[in-house]
PDB file of C-alpha atoms and ligand atoms in Angstrom:
ATOM      1  CA  MET A  30      13.208  -3.333 -17.122  1.00 52.00           C
ATOM      2  CA  THR A  31      15.379  -1.454 -14.771  1.00 51.00           C
ATOM      3  CA  HIS A  32      15.112   2.308 -13.781  1.00 50.00           C
ATOM      4  CA  SER A  33      18.288   3.274 -11.780  1.00 47.00           C
ATOM      5  CA  ALA A  34      18.733   6.510 -10.022  1.00 45.00           C
ATOM      6  CA  SER A  35      20.194   5.473  -6.515  1.00 39.00           C
ATOM      7  CA  THR A  36      23.580   3.947  -5.648  1.00 39.00           C
ATOM      8  CA  GLU A  37      22.844   3.297  -1.913  1.00 37.00           C
ATOM      9  CA  PRO A  38      23.727  -0.220  -0.654  1.00 46.00           C
ATOM     10  CA  THR A  39      20.190  -0.565   0.758  1.00 77.00           C
ATOM     11  CA  PRO A  40      17.811  -3.256   1.376  1.00 96.00           C
ATOM     12  CA  VAL A  41      16.376  -4.977  -1.812  1.00 98.00           C
ATOM     13  CA  VAL A  42      12.639  -5.570  -1.539  1.00 98.00           C
ATOM     14  CA  PHE A  43      10.815  -7.679  -3.843  1.00 99.00           C
ATOM     15  CA  ILE A  44       7.010  -6.785  -3.966  1.00 99.00           C
ATOM     16  CA  THR A  45       4.316  -8.914  -5.683  1.00 99.00           C
ATOM     17  CA  GLY A  46       1.104  -7.291  -6.617  1.00 98.00           C
ATOM     18  CA  ALA A  47       2.785  -3.911  -6.754  1.00 98.00           C
ATOM     19  CA  SER A  48       0.363  -2.515  -9.499  1.00 98.00           C
ATOM     20  CA  ALA A  49      -2.354  -1.566  -7.086  1.00 98.00           C
ATOM     21  CA  GLY A  50      -3.550  -1.333  -3.518  1.00 98.00           C
ATOM     22  CA  PHE A  51      -1.342  -2.544  -0.831  1.00 99.00           C
ATOM     23  CA  GLY A  52       1.518  -3.395  -3.071  1.00 99.00           C
ATOM     24  CA  ALA A  53       1.840   0.118  -4.656  1.00 98.00           C
ATOM     25  CA  ALA A  54       1.711   1.662  -1.045  1.00 98.00           C
ATOM     26  CA  ILE A  55       4.065  -0.679   0.331  1.00 98.00           C
ATOM     27  CA  ALA A  56       6.447   0.230  -2.699  1.00 98.00           C
ATOM     28  CA  ARG A  57       6.057   3.851  -1.918  1.00 98.00           C
ATOM     29  CA  ARG A  58       6.694   3.425   1.755  1.00 98.00           C
ATOM     30  CA  PHE A  59       9.906   1.422   1.226  1.00 98.00           C
ATOM     31  CA  ALA A  60      11.174   3.841  -1.418  1.00 97.00           C
ATOM     32  CA  GLY A  61      10.862   6.657   1.115  1.00 96.00           C
ATOM     33  CA  LEU A  62      13.414   4.411   3.104  1.00 96.00           C
ATOM     34  CA  GLY A  63      15.743   4.293   0.214  1.00 96.00           C
ATOM     35  CA  ALA A  64      15.250   0.610  -0.578  1.00 98.00           C
ATOM     36  CA  ARG A  65      15.776  -0.902  -4.049  1.00 98.00           C
ATOM     37  CA  LEU A  66      12.644  -2.215  -5.161  1.00 98.00           C
ATOM     38  CA  ILE A  67      11.473  -4.912  -7.488  1.00 98.00           C
ATOM     39  CA  LEU A  68       7.889  -4.421  -8.523  1.00 98.00           C
ATOM     40  CA  ALA A  69       5.997  -7.517  -9.916  1.00 99.00           C
ATOM     41  CA  ALA A  70       2.346  -7.734 -11.138  1.00 99.00           C
ATOM     42  CA  ARG A  71       0.633  -8.666 -14.393  1.00 98.00           C
ATOM     43  CA  ARG A  72      -0.511  -5.112 -15.412  1.00 98.00           C
ATOM     44  CA  HIS A  73       2.929  -3.697 -16.753  1.00 98.00           C
ATOM     45  CA  GLU A  74       1.631  -0.383 -17.557  1.00 98.00           C
ATOM     46  CA  ARG A  75       0.741   0.269 -14.008  1.00 98.00           C
ATOM     47  CA  LEU A  76       4.153  -0.916 -12.791  1.00 98.00           C
ATOM     48  CA  GLU A  77       5.908   1.411 -15.350  1.00 98.00           C
ATOM     49  CA  ALA A  78       3.857   4.330 -14.101  1.00 98.00           C
ATOM     50  CA  LEU A  79       4.942   3.478 -10.425  1.00 98.00           C
ATOM     51  CA  ALA A  80       8.420   3.300 -11.527  1.00 98.00           C
ATOM     52  CA  ASP A  81       8.370   6.631 -13.132  1.00 98.00           C
ATOM     53  CA  GLU A  82       6.828   8.189  -9.984  1.00 98.00           C
ATOM     54  CA  LEU A  83       9.473   6.399  -7.710  1.00 98.00           C
ATOM     55  CA  THR A  84      12.423   6.998  -9.851  1.00 97.00           C
ATOM     56  CA  GLY A  85      11.361  10.633 -10.561  1.00 94.00           C
ATOM     57  CA  ARG A  86      11.651   9.649 -14.154  1.00 88.00           C
ATOM     58  CA  GLY A  87       8.213  10.994 -14.783  1.00 71.00           C
ATOM     59  CA  ALA A  88       7.149  14.537 -15.461  1.00 52.00           C
ATOM     60  CA  GLY A  89       7.903  17.267 -12.896  1.00 45.00           C
ATOM     61  CA  PRO A  90       9.644  17.325  -9.622  1.00 46.00           C
ATOM     62  CA  SER A  91       8.974  15.203  -6.584  1.00 45.00           C
ATOM     63  CA  SER A  92       6.475  16.393  -4.288  1.00 47.00           C
ATOM     64  CA  ASP A  93       6.194  13.146  -2.378  1.00 49.00           C
ATOM     65  CA  GLY A  94       8.427  13.723   0.537  1.00 47.00           C
ATOM     66  CA  GLY A  95      11.599  12.258  -1.036  1.00 47.00           C
ATOM     67  CA  ARG A  96      10.594   9.096  -2.806  1.00 66.00           C
ATOM     68  CA  ALA A  97      11.674  10.223  -6.285  1.00 79.00           C
ATOM     69  CA  GLY A  98      15.207   8.837  -6.963  1.00 91.00           C
ATOM     70  CA  ALA A  99      14.616   5.084  -6.007  1.00 95.00           C
ATOM     71  CA  ALA A 100      16.200   2.227  -7.786  1.00 97.00           C
ATOM     72  CA  VAL A 101      13.400   0.259  -9.258  1.00 98.00           C
ATOM     73  CA  HIS A 102      13.188  -2.913 -11.225  1.00 98.00           C
ATOM     74  CA  ILE A 103       9.819  -3.918 -12.793  1.00 98.00           C
ATOM     75  CA  VAL A 104       8.725  -7.452 -13.836  1.00 98.00           C
ATOM     76  CA  ARG A 105       5.707  -8.248 -15.690  1.00 98.00           C
ATOM     77  CA  LEU A 106       4.903 -11.572 -13.670  1.00 98.00           C
ATOM     78  CA  ASP A 107       2.062 -13.746 -13.076  1.00 99.00           C
ATOM     79  CA  VAL A 108       2.809 -15.474  -9.731  1.00 99.00           C
ATOM     80  CA  ARG A 109       0.735 -18.548 -10.720  1.00 98.00           C
ATOM     81  CA  ASP A 110       3.353 -19.357 -13.394  1.00 98.00           C
ATOM     82  CA  ARG A 111       6.258 -20.965 -11.493  1.00 98.00           C
ATOM     83  CA  ALA A 112       8.587 -21.199 -14.397  1.00 99.00           C
ATOM     84  CA  ALA A 113       7.971 -17.676 -14.718  1.00 99.00           C
ATOM     85  CA  VAL A 114       8.822 -16.718 -11.338  1.00 99.00           C
ATOM     86  CA  ASP A 115      11.912 -18.553 -11.384  1.00 98.00           C
ATOM     87  CA  ARG A 116      12.862 -16.876 -14.649  1.00 98.00           C
ATOM     88  CA  ALA A 117      12.287 -13.502 -13.052  1.00 98.00           C
ATOM     89  CA  VAL A 118      14.357 -14.204  -9.956  1.00 98.00           C
ATOM     90  CA  ALA A 119      17.100 -15.880 -11.873  1.00 98.00           C
ATOM     91  CA  GLU A 120      17.075 -12.680 -14.504  1.00 98.00           C
ATOM     92  CA  LEU A 121      17.355 -10.165 -11.735  1.00 98.00           C
ATOM     93  CA  PRO A 122      20.136  -7.542 -12.370  1.00 98.00           C
ATOM     94  CA  PRO A 123      22.903  -7.928 -10.165  1.00 98.00           C
ATOM     95  CA  GLU A 124      22.089  -4.857  -8.112  1.00 97.00           C
ATOM     96  CA  PHE A 125      18.680  -6.469  -7.365  1.00 98.00           C
ATOM     97  CA  SER A 126      19.557  -9.889  -6.958  1.00 98.00           C
ATOM     98  CA  GLU A 127      20.229 -10.073  -3.270  1.00 98.00           C
ATOM     99  CA  VAL A 128      16.642  -9.680  -2.016  1.00 98.00           C
ATOM    100  CA  SER A 129      16.400  -9.036   1.650  1.00 98.00           C
ATOM    101  CA  VAL A 130      12.557  -8.625   2.062  1.00 98.00           C
ATOM    102  CA  LEU A 131      10.028 -10.274   0.011  1.00 99.00           C
ATOM    103  CA  VAL A 132       6.464  -8.979   0.418  1.00 99.00           C
ATOM    104  CA  ASN A 133       4.075 -11.795  -0.720  1.00 99.00           C
ATOM    105  CA  ASN A 134       1.061  -9.432  -1.498  1.00 99.00           C
ATOM    106  CA  ALA A 135      -0.421 -10.704  -4.947  1.00 99.00           C
ATOM    107  CA  GLY A 136      -3.687 -12.121  -4.350  1.00 98.00           C
ATOM    108  CA  GLY A 137      -7.330 -11.552  -3.548  1.00 98.00           C
ATOM    109  CA  ALA A 138     -10.805 -12.901  -3.547  1.00 99.00           C
ATOM    110  CA  ILE A 139     -12.847 -13.826  -6.589  1.00 98.00           C
ATOM    111  CA  GLY A 140     -16.682 -13.892  -5.716  1.00 98.00           C
ATOM    112  CA  LEU A 141     -18.616 -14.195  -2.514  1.00 98.00           C
ATOM    113  CA  SER A 142     -21.029 -16.923  -3.412  1.00 98.00           C
ATOM    114  CA  PRO A 143     -21.672 -19.847  -1.130  1.00 98.00           C
ATOM    115  CA  ALA A 144     -19.787 -23.138  -1.661  1.00 98.00           C
ATOM    116  CA  HIS A 145     -22.614 -24.853  -3.367  1.00 98.00           C
ATOM    117  CA  THR A 146     -23.040 -22.344  -6.080  1.00 98.00           C
ATOM    118  CA  ALA A 147     -19.463 -20.885  -6.332  1.00 98.00           C
ATOM    119  CA  ASP A 148     -17.661 -21.089  -9.575  1.00 98.00           C
ATOM    120  CA  PRO A 149     -14.862 -23.868  -9.296  1.00 98.00           C
ATOM    121  CA  ASP A 150     -12.707 -21.727 -11.726  1.00 98.00           C
ATOM    122  CA  ASP A 151     -12.982 -18.890  -9.223  1.00 98.00           C
ATOM    123  CA  TRP A 152     -11.862 -21.235  -6.524  1.00 99.00           C
ATOM    124  CA  GLU A 153      -8.822 -22.322  -8.576  1.00 98.00           C
ATOM    125  CA  GLN A 154      -7.792 -18.870  -9.435  1.00 98.00           C
ATOM    126  CA  MET A 155      -7.780 -18.102  -5.677  1.00 99.00           C
ATOM    127  CA  VAL A 156      -5.745 -21.248  -4.885  1.00 99.00           C
ATOM    128  CA  ASP A 157      -3.324 -20.640  -7.756  1.00 99.00           C
ATOM    129  CA  THR A 158      -2.714 -16.977  -6.735  1.00 99.00           C
ATOM    130  CA  ASN A 159      -2.919 -16.855  -3.051  1.00 99.00           C
ATOM    131  CA  ILE A 160      -1.294 -20.168  -2.221  1.00 99.00           C
ATOM    132  CA  LYS A 161       0.660 -21.498  -5.007  1.00 99.00           C
ATOM    133  CA  GLY A 162       1.933 -17.970  -6.183  1.00 99.00           C
ATOM    134  CA  LEU A 163       3.005 -17.207  -2.763  1.00 99.00           C
ATOM    135  CA  LEU A 164       4.695 -20.550  -2.645  1.00 99.00           C
ATOM    136  CA  HIS A 165       6.537 -19.968  -6.037  1.00 99.00           C
ATOM    137  CA  CYS A 166       7.959 -16.770  -4.824  1.00 99.00           C
ATOM    138  CA  THR A 167       8.969 -17.971  -1.510  1.00 99.00           C
ATOM    139  CA  ARG A 168      10.678 -21.046  -2.855  1.00 99.00           C
ATOM    140  CA  ALA A 169      12.523 -18.829  -5.466  1.00 99.00           C
ATOM    141  CA  LEU A 170      13.864 -16.299  -3.167  1.00 98.00           C
ATOM    142  CA  LEU A 171      14.338 -18.308   0.290  1.00 98.00           C
ATOM    143  CA  PRO A 172      17.586 -20.061  -0.720  1.00 98.00           C
ATOM    144  CA  GLY A 173      19.395 -16.795  -1.257  1.00 98.00           C
ATOM    145  CA  MET A 174      18.192 -15.321   1.989  1.00 98.00           C
ATOM    146  CA  VAL A 175      19.226 -18.430   3.795  1.00 98.00           C
ATOM    147  CA  ALA A 176      22.735 -18.669   2.160  1.00 98.00           C
ATOM    148  CA  ARG A 177      23.202 -14.759   3.206  1.00 97.00           C
ATOM    149  CA  ASP A 178      21.614 -15.258   6.510  1.00 97.00           C
ATOM    150  CA  ARG A 179      19.620 -12.331   6.039  1.00 96.00           C
ATOM    151  CA  GLY A 180      16.192 -12.019   4.927  1.00 98.00           C
ATOM    152  CA  HIS A 181      12.269 -11.400   5.747  1.00 98.00           C
ATOM    153  CA  VAL A 182       9.205 -13.066   4.002  1.00 99.00           C
ATOM    154  CA  ILE A 183       6.352 -10.824   4.835  1.00 99.00           C
ATOM    155  CA  ASN A 184       3.231 -12.726   3.659  1.00 99.00           C
ATOM    156  CA  ILE A 185      -0.123 -10.704   3.413  1.00 99.00           C
ATOM    157  CA  GLY A 186      -2.671 -12.864   5.027  1.00 99.00           C
ATOM    158  CA  SER A 187      -6.322 -11.840   6.017  1.00 99.00           C
ATOM    159  CA  VAL A 188      -8.401 -11.596   9.006  1.00 98.00           C
ATOM    160  CA  ALA A 189     -10.442 -14.190   6.880  1.00 98.00           C
ATOM    161  CA  ALA A 190      -7.810 -16.668   7.872  1.00 98.00           C
ATOM    162  CA  GLY A 191      -9.441 -17.200  11.349  1.00 98.00           C
ATOM    163  CA  THR A 192     -12.763 -15.600  11.102  1.00 97.00           C
ATOM    164  CA  PRO A 193     -15.310 -17.496   8.903  1.00 97.00           C
ATOM    165  CA  TYR A 194     -18.095 -15.573   7.073  1.00 97.00           C
ATOM    166  CA  PRO A 195     -20.513 -16.394   4.474  1.00 97.00           C
ATOM    167  CA  GLY A 196     -18.866 -16.534   0.938  1.00 98.00           C
ATOM    168  CA  SER A 197     -15.356 -16.509   2.176  1.00 98.00           C
ATOM    169  CA  ASN A 198     -14.983 -20.477   1.662  1.00 98.00           C
ATOM    170  CA  VAL A 199     -11.899 -20.808  -0.340  1.00 99.00           C
ATOM    171  CA  TYR A 200     -10.565 -17.307   0.131  1.00 99.00           C
ATOM    172  CA  GLY A 201     -10.373 -17.640   3.831  1.00 99.00           C
ATOM    173  CA  ALA A 202      -9.053 -21.008   3.585  1.00 99.00           C
ATOM    174  CA  CYS A 203      -6.290 -19.794   1.271  1.00 99.00           C
ATOM    175  CA  LYS A 204      -5.503 -17.249   3.847  1.00 99.00           C
ATOM    176  CA  ALA A 205      -5.473 -19.899   6.624  1.00 99.00           C
ATOM    177  CA  PHE A 206      -2.872 -21.672   4.528  1.00 99.00           C
ATOM    178  CA  VAL A 207      -0.911 -18.480   4.516  1.00 99.00           C
ATOM    179  CA  ALA A 208      -1.016 -18.164   8.205  1.00 99.00           C
ATOM    180  CA  GLN A 209       0.077 -21.841   8.909  1.00 99.00           C
ATOM    181  CA  PHE A 210       2.770 -21.920   6.231  1.00 99.00           C
ATOM    182  CA  SER A 211       4.228 -18.584   7.610  1.00 99.00           C
ATOM    183  CA  LEU A 212       4.379 -20.387  11.233  1.00 98.00           C
ATOM    184  CA  ASN A 213       5.857 -23.556   9.634  1.00 98.00           C
ATOM    185  CA  LEU A 214       8.606 -21.395   7.755  1.00 99.00           C
ATOM    186  CA  ARG A 215       9.728 -20.203  11.039  1.00 98.00           C
ATOM    187  CA  ALA A 216      10.356 -23.613  12.237  1.00 98.00           C
ATOM    188  CA  ASP A 217      12.173 -24.597   9.192  1.00 98.00           C
ATOM    189  CA  LEU A 218      14.311 -21.229   9.501  1.00 98.00           C
ATOM    190  CA  LEU A 219      15.125 -21.533  12.935  1.00 98.00           C
ATOM    191  CA  GLY A 220      19.079 -20.977  13.164  1.00 98.00           C
ATOM    192  CA  SER A 221      19.061 -18.625  10.256  1.00 98.00           C
ATOM    193  CA  ARG A 222      18.306 -14.874  10.551  1.00 97.00           C
ATOM    194  CA  VAL A 223      15.488 -14.997   7.916  1.00 98.00           C
ATOM    195  CA  ARG A 224      12.288 -13.589   9.613  1.00 98.00           C
ATOM    196  CA  VAL A 225       8.796 -14.497   8.666  1.00 99.00           C
ATOM    197  CA  THR A 226       5.630 -12.320   9.253  1.00 99.00           C
ATOM    198  CA  ASP A 227       2.035 -12.852   8.292  1.00 99.00           C
ATOM    199  CA  ILE A 228       0.073  -9.509   8.259  1.00 99.00           C
ATOM    200  CA  GLU A 229      -3.654 -10.069   8.624  1.00 99.00           C
ATOM    201  CA  PRO A 230      -5.640  -7.017   7.736  1.00 99.00           C
ATOM    202  CA  GLY A 231      -9.389  -6.659   7.904  1.00 98.00           C
ATOM    203  CA  LEU A 232     -11.509  -4.237   5.774  1.00 98.00           C
ATOM    204  CA  ALA A 233      -9.181  -2.055   3.710  1.00 98.00           C
ATOM    205  CA  GLU A 234     -10.285   0.065   0.623  1.00 98.00           C
ATOM    206  CA  THR A 235      -8.303  -0.868  -2.584  1.00 98.00           C
ATOM    207  CA  GLU A 236      -9.412  -2.549  -5.658  1.00 98.00           C
ATOM    208  CA  PHE A 237      -9.993  -5.702  -3.876  1.00 98.00           C
ATOM    209  CA  SER A 238     -13.910  -5.568  -3.863  1.00 98.00           C
ATOM    210  CA  LEU A 239     -13.861  -4.664  -7.323  1.00 98.00           C
ATOM    211  CA  VAL A 240     -11.977  -7.732  -8.287  1.00 98.00           C
ATOM    212  CA  ARG A 241     -14.026  -9.802  -5.773  1.00 98.00           C
ATOM    213  CA  PHE A 242     -17.193  -8.519  -7.729  1.00 98.00           C
ATOM    214  CA  LYS A 243     -15.763  -8.809 -11.051  1.00 98.00           C
ATOM    215  CA  GLY A 244     -15.913  -5.141 -11.839  1.00 98.00           C
ATOM    216  CA  ASP A 245     -19.265  -4.299 -10.338  1.00 98.00           C
ATOM    217  CA  SER A 246     -18.269  -1.023  -9.082  1.00 98.00           C
ATOM    218  CA  ASP A 247     -21.738  -0.013  -7.163  1.00 98.00           C
ATOM    219  CA  ARG A 248     -21.272  -3.475  -5.372  1.00 98.00           C
ATOM    220  CA  ALA A 249     -17.539  -2.756  -4.387  1.00 98.00           C
ATOM    221  CA  ALA A 250     -18.332   0.758  -3.229  1.00 98.00           C
ATOM    222  CA  ALA A 251     -21.109  -0.543  -0.984  1.00 98.00           C
ATOM    223  CA  VAL A 252     -18.497  -2.441   0.934  1.00 98.00           C
ATOM    224  CA  TYR A 253     -16.806   0.528   2.057  1.00 98.00           C
ATOM    225  CA  GLN A 254     -20.013   2.956   2.418  1.00 98.00           C
ATOM    226  CA  GLY A 255     -20.721   4.630   5.878  1.00 98.00           C
ATOM    227  CA  VAL A 256     -17.362   3.170   7.325  1.00 98.00           C
ATOM    228  CA  LYS A 257     -13.678   4.339   7.541  1.00 98.00           C
ATOM    229  CA  PRO A 258     -11.825   1.444   6.293  1.00 98.00           C
ATOM    230  CA  LEU A 259      -8.152   0.601   6.571  1.00 98.00           C
ATOM    231  CA  SER A 260      -6.123   2.247   3.793  1.00 98.00           C
ATOM    232  CA  ALA A 261      -3.308   0.786   1.676  1.00 98.00           C
ATOM    233  CA  GLU A 262      -0.879   3.112   3.558  1.00 98.00           C
ATOM    234  CA  ASP A 263      -1.957   1.759   6.951  1.00 98.00           C
ATOM    235  CA  ILE A 264      -1.029  -1.595   5.732  1.00 99.00           C
ATOM    236  CA  ALA A 265       2.366  -0.469   4.179  1.00 98.00           C
ATOM    237  CA  GLU A 266       2.964   1.255   7.475  1.00 98.00           C
ATOM    238  CA  SER A 267       2.666  -2.215   9.252  1.00 98.00           C
ATOM    239  CA  VAL A 268       4.755  -3.954   6.821  1.00 98.00           C
ATOM    240  CA  VAL A 269       7.525  -1.385   7.088  1.00 98.00           C
ATOM    241  CA  TRP A 270       7.328  -1.524  10.775  1.00 98.00           C
ATOM    242  CA  CYS A 271       7.984  -5.208  11.087  1.00 98.00           C
ATOM    243  CA  ALA A 272      10.706  -5.057   8.419  1.00 98.00           C
ATOM    244  CA  THR A 273      12.522  -2.297  10.214  1.00 97.00           C
ATOM    245  CA  LEU A 274      12.361  -3.699  13.810  1.00 98.00           C
ATOM    246  CA  PRO A 275      15.709  -4.605  15.198  1.00 97.00           C
ATOM    247  CA  GLU A 276      16.965  -7.883  13.443  1.00 96.00           C
ATOM    248  CA  HIS A 277      16.466 -10.202  16.474  1.00 97.00           C
ATOM    249  CA  VAL A 278      12.687  -9.134  16.641  1.00 98.00           C
ATOM    250  CA  ASN A 279      10.103 -11.229  14.462  1.00 98.00           C
ATOM    251  CA  VAL A 280       6.630 -10.484  14.421  1.00 98.00           C
ATOM    252  CA  ASN A 281       4.962 -13.685  13.681  1.00 98.00           C
ATOM    253  CA  ARG A 282       1.390 -12.507  13.025  1.00 98.00           C
ATOM    254  CA  LEU A 283       0.015  -9.100  13.042  1.00 98.00           C
ATOM    255  CA  GLU A 284      -3.827  -8.600  12.738  1.00 98.00           C
ATOM    256  CA  LEU A 285      -5.186  -5.187  12.012  1.00 98.00           C
ATOM    257  CA  MET A 286      -8.892  -3.997  11.433  1.00 98.00           C
ATOM    258  CA  PRO A 287     -10.516  -0.504  11.120  1.00 98.00           C
ATOM    259  CA  VAL A 288     -12.037   0.435  14.550  1.00 98.00           C
ATOM    260  CA  MET A 289     -15.390   0.227  13.038  1.00 97.00           C
ATOM    261  CA  GLN A 290     -15.219  -3.396  12.292  1.00 98.00           C
ATOM    262  CA  ALA A 291     -15.430  -6.351  14.914  1.00 97.00           C
ATOM    263  CA  PHE A 292     -16.909  -9.729  15.127  1.00 95.00           C
ATOM    264  CA  ALA A 293     -20.477 -11.129  14.731  1.00 92.00           C
ATOM    265  CA  GLY A 294     -21.519 -14.020  17.158  1.00 90.00           C
ATOM    266  CA  PHE A 295     -22.321 -17.409  16.031  1.00 94.00           C
ATOM    267  CA  ALA A 296     -25.201 -17.743  13.543  1.00 93.00           C
ATOM    268  CA  VAL A 297     -28.086 -19.932  14.620  1.00 96.00           C
ATOM    269  CA  LYS A 298     -30.999 -20.719  12.146  1.00 95.00           C
ATOM    270  CA  ARG A 299     -34.176 -21.287  13.993  1.00 97.00           C
ATOM    271  CA  SER A 300     -37.170 -22.899  12.566  1.00 95.00           C
TER     272      SER A 300
HETATM  273  P1  NDP B  20      -5.974  -5.020  -4.986  1.00 56.20           P
HETATM  274  O1  NDP B  20      -6.875  -5.876  -6.095  1.00 56.20           O
HETATM  275  O2  NDP B  20      -5.931  -3.577  -5.063  1.00 56.20           O
HETATM  276  O3  NDP B  20      -4.295  -5.532  -5.413  1.00 56.20           O
HETATM  277  C1  NDP B  20      -4.137  -6.769  -5.699  1.00 56.20           C
HETATM  278  C2  NDP B  20      -2.820  -6.876  -6.471  1.00 56.20           C
HETATM  279  O4  NDP B  20      -2.440  -8.399  -6.634  1.00 56.20           O
HETATM  280  C3  NDP B  20      -2.734  -6.218  -7.781  1.00 56.20           C
HETATM  281  O5  NDP B  20      -1.460  -5.631  -7.806  1.00 56.20           O
HETATM  282  C4  NDP B  20      -2.845  -7.413  -8.735  1.00 56.20           C
HETATM  283  O6  NDP B  20      -1.903  -6.909  -9.968  1.00 56.20           O
HETATM  284  C5  NDP B  20      -1.947  -8.417  -8.020  1.00 56.20           C
HETATM  285  N1  NDP B  20      -2.173  -9.851  -8.355  1.00 56.20           N
HETATM  286  C6  NDP B  20      -3.290 -10.581  -8.471  1.00 56.20           C
HETATM  287  N2  NDP B  20      -3.316 -11.658  -9.146  1.00 56.20           N
HETATM  288  C7  NDP B  20      -1.889 -11.705  -9.451  1.00 56.20           C
HETATM  289  C8  NDP B  20      -1.154 -12.660 -10.348  1.00 56.20           C
HETATM  290  N3  NDP B  20      -1.800 -13.911 -10.530  1.00 56.20           N
HETATM  291  N4  NDP B  20       0.108 -12.458 -10.405  1.00 56.20           N
HETATM  292  C9  NDP B  20       0.734 -11.249 -10.020  1.00 56.20           C
HETATM  293  N5  NDP B  20       0.024 -10.383  -9.255  1.00 56.20           N
HETATM  294  C10 NDP B  20      -1.415 -10.568  -9.272  1.00 56.20           C
HETATM  295  O7  NDP B  20      -6.121  -5.674  -3.608  1.00 56.20           O
HETATM  296  P2  NDP B  20      -5.279  -5.328  -2.300  1.00 56.20           P
HETATM  297  O8  NDP B  20      -4.183  -4.730  -2.528  1.00 56.20           O
HETATM  298  O9  NDP B  20      -6.375  -5.182  -1.295  1.00 56.20           O
HETATM  299  O10 NDP B  20      -4.801  -6.751  -1.984  1.00 56.20           O
HETATM  300  C11 NDP B  20      -3.504  -7.139  -1.573  1.00 56.20           C
HETATM  301  C12 NDP B  20      -3.479  -8.271  -0.753  1.00 56.20           C
HETATM  302  O11 NDP B  20      -4.029  -8.109   0.397  1.00 56.20           O
HETATM  303  C13 NDP B  20      -4.268  -9.706  -1.338  1.00 56.20           C
HETATM  304  O12 NDP B  20      -3.523 -10.819  -1.008  1.00 56.20           O
HETATM  305  C14 NDP B  20      -5.552  -9.618  -0.677  1.00 56.20           C
HETATM  306  O13 NDP B  20      -6.104 -10.976  -0.445  1.00 56.20           O
HETATM  307  C15 NDP B  20      -4.926  -9.276   0.584  1.00 56.20           C
HETATM  308  N6  NDP B  20      -5.935  -8.629   1.634  1.00 56.20           N
HETATM  309  C16 NDP B  20      -6.844  -7.392   1.204  1.00 56.20           C
HETATM  310  C17 NDP B  20      -7.720  -7.015   2.027  1.00 56.20           C
HETATM  311  C18 NDP B  20      -8.666  -5.678   1.803  1.00 56.20           C
HETATM  312  O14 NDP B  20      -9.535  -5.536   2.296  1.00 56.20           O
HETATM  313  N7  NDP B  20      -8.284  -5.082   0.785  1.00 56.20           N
HETATM  314  C19 NDP B  20      -7.647  -7.368   3.513  1.00 56.20           C
HETATM  315  C20 NDP B  20      -6.949  -8.575   3.796  1.00 56.20           C
HETATM  316  C21 NDP B  20      -6.024  -9.193   2.835  1.00 56.20           C
HETATM  317  P3  NDP B  20      -2.246  -7.362 -11.538  1.00 56.20           P
HETATM  318  O15 NDP B  20      -3.728  -7.480 -11.546  1.00 56.20           O
HETATM  319  O16 NDP B  20      -1.595  -6.162 -12.129  1.00 56.20           O
HETATM  320  O17 NDP B  20      -1.449  -8.693 -11.739  1.00 56.20           O
HETATM  321  C1  8X3 B  21     -10.015  -9.379   2.973  1.00 56.20           C
HETATM  322  C2  8X3 B  21     -10.803  -8.809   4.122  1.00 56.20           C
HETATM  323  O1  8X3 B  21     -13.035  -9.460   5.295  1.00 56.20           O
HETATM  324  O2  8X3 B  21     -13.048  -9.167   3.068  1.00 56.20           O
HETATM  325  O3  8X3 B  21      -9.185 -10.108   3.101  1.00 56.20           O
HETATM  326  O4  8X3 B  21     -12.134 -11.269   3.785  1.00 56.20           O
HETATM  327  S1  8X3 B  21     -12.138  -9.748   4.121  1.00 56.20           S
END
């Protein structure tokens, strides 16, 4: 479904997981820059509401610093479904078809159990979303970027890629995949003007913990209790910063944490 209100020849930004958290904030931030937006996620009604807000199609005048008026195309998409991803890309309306920025943001953690008790279905869902979904979207959009010699793949990784913690087992390993895949893409793309960035946030308050704890809102709220976490807007700011640097500059990896988060030492179990 396409909502059009802008005719500016501007960047086209494809954001996965745009129905919540970082993805929605990234969409708002790029809309403020006048980009054309492709918003993808499974919850279509959330995308509709965001599209209404960004295009100004919704109720009332804009009070958001000029975002209303953006050109937005929304796609109900499960990134785990490779055929659906390919179809969504093939069926982009002409004014959205030359994607210049892909934000591979869809993903998350399911569960926090140790490996020996974790649910294998949760593991599979994390691999399918954080790894395979990201691969599907990248593979579908990269040929166009290379052909046009212009583009930027921005992957949302995590501090969990490089810092182990109990219960992170498969989630952290998925994000380690994202980190290495991002670097390997840079190797493949040398000679083209396509950029690749892996953004690795730490503790950030979104629906992330609600999803991780399968709807347990008390447990999710406790994660952010007594600390000022990163916000979705902080991450959006970093994404936009990387995307708007001069085109000869590539941020390979950007790690962010709230000031009130740091590292623990090695754990030693003594008898
Ligand atoms: P949210 O749970 O708030 O948002 C996750 C988004 O991913 C939603 O829009 C959801 O949309 C989408 N999504 C999940 N599965 C799929 C799927 N199969 N197909 C399409 N879209 C999907 O979490 P965040 O915004 O925090 O997370 C965004 C990214 O940031 C994730 O990759 C996460 O791992 C990462 N991250 C988060 C951190 C945090 O502390 N919050 C820190 C570091 C990294 P829908 O359900 O509608 O499909
Ligand atoms: C989300 C951050 O520390 O919960 O990727 O893994 S953490």
